[in-house]
Structure formats: structure tokens, C-alpha cells
Amino acid sequence: MDDIEIGELCDSDDSERLDSAHESDSNGQNWPECNLDNDMSNPKLHIGMFFKSKDSLKEAPNQYGRLNSYFIKFSKNDLKRLKALCNEKCSWFIWASRLNPNDPTDQTWKIRSSNPNHSCSKV
């Protein structure tokens, strides 16, 4: 099995970019959207990655955990924020939030911060 790398861009050639005004940050940097059909065989989670929905966001760390023998859980999971953790003693995490929490029609989520390094052993 290939190692899954966190902190790099999705390796899918056909990862789509969001077609909205929110596809770039203040520096004009474009961030790819995770394409579940292609990226789940080797999910890569990094700051700035977009997800079309909360369900697709939750699937990425779950799949990462399944493929790498880590038990990923969600310590925060509300309408505006999501935090995924490996375990209480491990330093690995991702924090994500809704891109536009005041717009009920925009269900886009973005990874805001992360620590891709595990300080634990695998399950």
C-alpha cells in the first residue's frame, strides 16, 4: 500500500477548482477542491483545501485513517466548525470551517489549520 502524504496538494489531474469568488486567498493563491471520486485512494489533507460539503470533508480524514491504521475522531462537529483528531495524546489534527457561514446556500468547507505529524503509534 502506498503511503498517504498529508500536507501536499491532491495528486488527481482532474481535481476541480471551485467556480466561485472564493477560490483564491488574499494573495491570489488558488486552492484545489478535493475530488472524492479520484482523491480518496490517496487522500491528502492540507491547509486551504476546499470540500463541497461537510460530508465530503468528514470522509477524507476517515479514509486517511482507514488506509493508515489510525482511528480518527471528530472532537468538534457543529454547523460552522469541524476538528478531526487522531487521539488525545497524538499531535495530528485538522481544523476546518464553513467558507461562508452566513450564506446558507454555500455549503463549502475549507481546512484552516492542521498538524500532519503523528506523535502516536498506529492502531
PDB file of C-alpha atoms in Angstrom:
ATOM      1  CA  MET A   1       0.000   0.000   0.000  1.00  0.00           C
ATOM      2  CA  ASP A   2       1.283   3.476  -0.844  1.00  0.00           C
ATOM      3  CA  ASP A   3       1.937   5.873   1.990  1.00  0.00           C
ATOM      4  CA  ILE A   4      -0.548   8.690   2.209  1.00  0.00           C
ATOM      5  CA  GLU A   5       1.069  12.057   2.379  1.00  0.00           C
ATOM      6  CA  ILE A   6      -0.537  14.925   4.222  1.00  0.00           C
ATOM      7  CA  GLY A   7       0.394  18.492   3.511  1.00  0.00           C
ATOM      8  CA  GLU A   8       0.615  18.212  -0.256  1.00  0.00           C
ATOM      9  CA  LEU A   9      -1.889  19.040  -2.947  1.00  0.00           C
ATOM     10  CA  CYS A  10      -4.281  16.414  -4.255  1.00  0.00           C
ATOM     11  CA  ASP A  11      -2.486  14.348  -6.859  1.00  0.00           C
ATOM     12  CA  SER A  12      -5.513  13.993  -9.117  1.00  0.00           C
ATOM     13  CA  ASP A  13      -5.063  15.574 -12.537  1.00  0.00           C
ATOM     14  CA  ASP A  14      -8.743  16.345 -12.706  1.00  0.00           C
ATOM     15  CA  SER A  15      -9.189  17.905  -9.266  1.00  0.00           C
ATOM     16  CA  GLU A  16     -11.598  20.712  -9.919  1.00  0.00           C
ATOM     17  CA  ARG A  17     -11.223  24.267  -8.796  1.00  0.00           C
ATOM     18  CA  LEU A  18     -14.202  25.900  -7.178  1.00  0.00           C
ATOM     19  CA  ASP A  19     -16.148  28.082  -9.552  1.00  0.00           C
ATOM     20  CA  SER A  20     -16.844  30.889  -7.129  1.00  0.00           C
ATOM     21  CA  ALA A  21     -15.365  34.139  -5.943  1.00  0.00           C
ATOM     22  CA  HIS A  22     -13.849  32.226  -3.031  1.00  0.00           C
ATOM     23  CA  GLU A  23     -11.413  30.045  -4.904  1.00  0.00           C
ATOM     24  CA  SER A  24      -8.391  32.153  -4.064  1.00  0.00           C
ATOM     25  CA  ASP A  25      -6.971  33.609  -0.900  1.00  0.00           C
ATOM     26  CA  SER A  26      -5.953  37.217  -0.296  1.00  0.00           C
ATOM     27  CA  ASN A  27      -2.649  36.612  -2.112  1.00  0.00           C
ATOM     28  CA  GLY A  28      -4.424  35.328  -5.211  1.00  0.00           C
ATOM     29  CA  GLN A  29      -3.394  31.709  -4.473  1.00  0.00           C
ATOM     30  CA  ASN A  30      -5.830  29.178  -5.923  1.00  0.00           C
ATOM     31  CA  TRP A  31      -6.613  26.097  -3.843  1.00  0.00           C
ATOM     32  CA  PRO A  32      -7.875  22.820  -5.289  1.00  0.00           C
ATOM     33  CA  GLU A  33     -11.122  21.227  -4.308  1.00  0.00           C
ATOM     34  CA  CYS A  34     -10.933  17.638  -3.118  1.00  0.00           C
ATOM     35  CA  ASN A  35     -12.456  15.355  -5.745  1.00  0.00           C
ATOM     36  CA  LEU A  36     -13.823  12.383  -3.787  1.00  0.00           C
ATOM     37  CA  ASP A  37     -14.042  10.160  -6.860  1.00  0.00           C
ATOM     38  CA  ASN A  38     -10.303  10.435  -7.509  1.00  0.00           C
ATOM     39  CA  ASP A  39      -8.630  11.580  -4.304  1.00  0.00           C
ATOM     40  CA  MET A  40      -9.960   9.002  -1.835  1.00  0.00           C
ATOM     41  CA  SER A  41      -7.496   6.331  -2.935  1.00  0.00           C
ATOM     42  CA  ASN A  42      -4.755   8.590  -1.543  1.00  0.00           C
ATOM     43  CA  PRO A  43      -6.340  11.460   0.437  1.00  0.00           C
ATOM     44  CA  LYS A  44      -4.052  14.382   1.109  1.00  0.00           C
ATOM     45  CA  LEU A  45      -5.277  16.921   3.627  1.00  0.00           C
ATOM     46  CA  HIS A  46      -3.683  20.346   3.663  1.00  0.00           C
ATOM     47  CA  ILE A  47      -4.442  23.877   4.726  1.00  0.00           C
ATOM     48  CA  GLY A  48      -6.523  25.647   2.103  1.00  0.00           C
ATOM     49  CA  MET A  49      -8.196  22.560   0.658  1.00  0.00           C
ATOM     50  CA  PHE A  50     -11.886  23.011  -0.209  1.00  0.00           C
ATOM     51  CA  PHE A  51     -14.694  20.466   0.148  1.00  0.00           C
ATOM     52  CA  LYS A  52     -18.148  20.759  -1.432  1.00  0.00           C
ATOM     53  CA  SER A  53     -19.914  19.656   1.740  1.00  0.00           C
ATOM     54  CA  LYS A  54     -19.350  18.716   5.349  1.00  0.00           C
ATOM     55  CA  ASP A  55     -19.972  15.059   4.473  1.00  0.00           C
ATOM     56  CA  SER A  56     -17.184  15.080   1.877  1.00  0.00           C
ATOM     57  CA  LEU A  57     -14.867  16.824   4.358  1.00  0.00           C
ATOM     58  CA  LYS A  58     -15.544  14.167   7.013  1.00  0.00           C
ATOM     59  CA  GLU A  59     -14.948  11.333   4.557  1.00  0.00           C
ATOM     60  CA  ALA A  60     -11.375  12.464   3.740  1.00  0.00           C
ATOM     61  CA  PRO A  61      -9.822  12.045   7.244  1.00  0.00           C
ATOM     62  CA  ASN A  62     -11.897   8.903   7.820  1.00  0.00           C
ATOM     63  CA  GLN A  63     -10.462   7.354   4.649  1.00  0.00           C
ATOM     64  CA  TYR A  64      -6.960   8.541   5.588  1.00  0.00           C
ATOM     65  CA  GLY A  65      -7.354   6.790   8.948  1.00  0.00           C
ATOM     66  CA  ARG A  66      -8.648   3.566   7.386  1.00  0.00           C
ATOM     67  CA  LEU A  67      -5.763   3.385   4.925  1.00  0.00           C
ATOM     68  CA  ASN A  68      -3.089   4.192   7.523  1.00  0.00           C
ATOM     69  CA  SER A  69      -4.439   2.333  10.565  1.00  0.00           C
ATOM     70  CA  TYR A  70      -5.268   5.458  12.574  1.00  0.00           C
ATOM     71  CA  PHE A  71      -8.546   5.911  14.438  1.00  0.00           C
ATOM     72  CA  ILE A  72      -9.735   9.415  13.503  1.00  0.00           C
ATOM     73  CA  LYS A  73     -12.453  11.046  15.577  1.00  0.00           C
ATOM     74  CA  PHE A  74     -14.201  14.409  15.463  1.00  0.00           C
ATOM     75  CA  SER A  75     -13.936  16.480  18.645  1.00  0.00           C
ATOM     76  CA  LYS A  76     -15.786  19.500  17.239  1.00  0.00           C
ATOM     77  CA  ASN A  77     -18.592  18.956  14.798  1.00  0.00           C
ATOM     78  CA  ASP A  78     -21.143  21.735  14.548  1.00  0.00           C
ATOM     79  CA  LEU A  79     -22.740  23.849  11.829  1.00  0.00           C
ATOM     80  CA  LYS A  80     -19.662  26.051  11.327  1.00  0.00           C
ATOM     81  CA  ARG A  81     -16.604  24.091  12.536  1.00  0.00           C
ATOM     82  CA  LEU A  82     -15.067  20.655  12.439  1.00  0.00           C
ATOM     83  CA  LYS A  83     -11.962  19.356  14.208  1.00  0.00           C
ATOM     84  CA  ALA A  84     -10.581  15.900  13.434  1.00  0.00           C
ATOM     85  CA  LEU A  85      -8.117  14.274  15.840  1.00  0.00           C
ATOM     86  CA  CYS A  86      -6.159  11.057  15.856  1.00  0.00           C
ATOM     87  CA  ASN A  87      -6.349  10.533  19.640  1.00  0.00           C
ATOM     88  CA  GLU A  88      -5.964  12.618  22.780  1.00  0.00           C
ATOM     89  CA  LYS A  89      -2.207  12.111  23.036  1.00  0.00           C
ATOM     90  CA  CYS A  90      -1.419  12.476  19.335  1.00  0.00           C
ATOM     91  CA  SER A  91      -0.492  15.832  17.808  1.00  0.00           C
ATOM     92  CA  TRP A  92      -2.210  15.130  14.420  1.00  0.00           C
ATOM     93  CA  PHE A  93      -5.297  17.250  13.711  1.00  0.00           C
ATOM     94  CA  ILE A  94      -7.187  19.249  11.111  1.00  0.00           C
ATOM     95  CA  TRP A  95      -9.439  22.245  11.771  1.00  0.00           C
ATOM     96  CA  ALA A  96     -11.967  23.202   9.134  1.00  0.00           C
ATOM     97  CA  SER A  97     -14.840  25.635   8.921  1.00  0.00           C
ATOM     98  CA  ARG A  98     -17.522  26.737   6.531  1.00  0.00           C
ATOM     99  CA  LEU A  99     -16.204  29.109   3.916  1.00  0.00           C
ATOM    100  CA  ASN A 100     -19.215  31.441   4.202  1.00  0.00           C
ATOM    101  CA  PRO A 101     -21.061  30.633   7.434  1.00  0.00           C
ATOM    102  CA  ASN A 102     -23.547  33.473   6.921  1.00  0.00           C
ATOM    103  CA  ASP A 103     -24.627  32.187   3.494  1.00  0.00           C
ATOM    104  CA  PRO A 104     -26.953  29.184   3.932  1.00  0.00           C
ATOM    105  CA  THR A 105     -26.692  28.312   0.222  1.00  0.00           C
ATOM    106  CA  ASP A 106     -22.888  27.939   0.329  1.00  0.00           C
ATOM    107  CA  GLN A 107     -22.028  24.556   1.855  1.00  0.00           C
ATOM    108  CA  THR A 108     -18.302  24.804   1.015  1.00  0.00           C
ATOM    109  CA  TRP A 109     -15.837  23.886   3.775  1.00  0.00           C
ATOM    110  CA  LYS A 110     -12.123  24.732   3.973  1.00  0.00           C
ATOM    111  CA  ILE A 111      -9.270  23.290   6.025  1.00  0.00           C
ATOM    112  CA  ARG A 112      -7.954  26.250   8.036  1.00  0.00           C
ATOM    113  CA  SER A 113      -5.148  24.657  10.065  1.00  0.00           C
ATOM    114  CA  SER A 114      -3.539  21.287  10.601  1.00  0.00           C
ATOM    115  CA  ASN A 115      -0.653  19.330  12.033  1.00  0.00           C
ATOM    116  CA  PRO A 116       0.123  16.457   9.641  1.00  0.00           C
ATOM    117  CA  ASN A 117       2.584  14.750  12.018  1.00  0.00           C
ATOM    118  CA  HIS A 118       1.520  11.885  14.264  1.00  0.00           C
ATOM    119  CA  SER A 119       3.074  11.525  17.721  1.00  0.00           C
ATOM    120  CA  CYS A 120       1.357   8.183  18.341  1.00  0.00           C
ATOM    121  CA  SER A 121       1.647   4.651  17.089  1.00  0.00           C
ATOM    122  CA  LYS A 122      -0.809   3.150  14.637  1.00  0.00           C
ATOM    123  CA  VAL A 123      -3.841   1.206  15.832  1.00  0.00           C
TER     124      VAL A 123
END
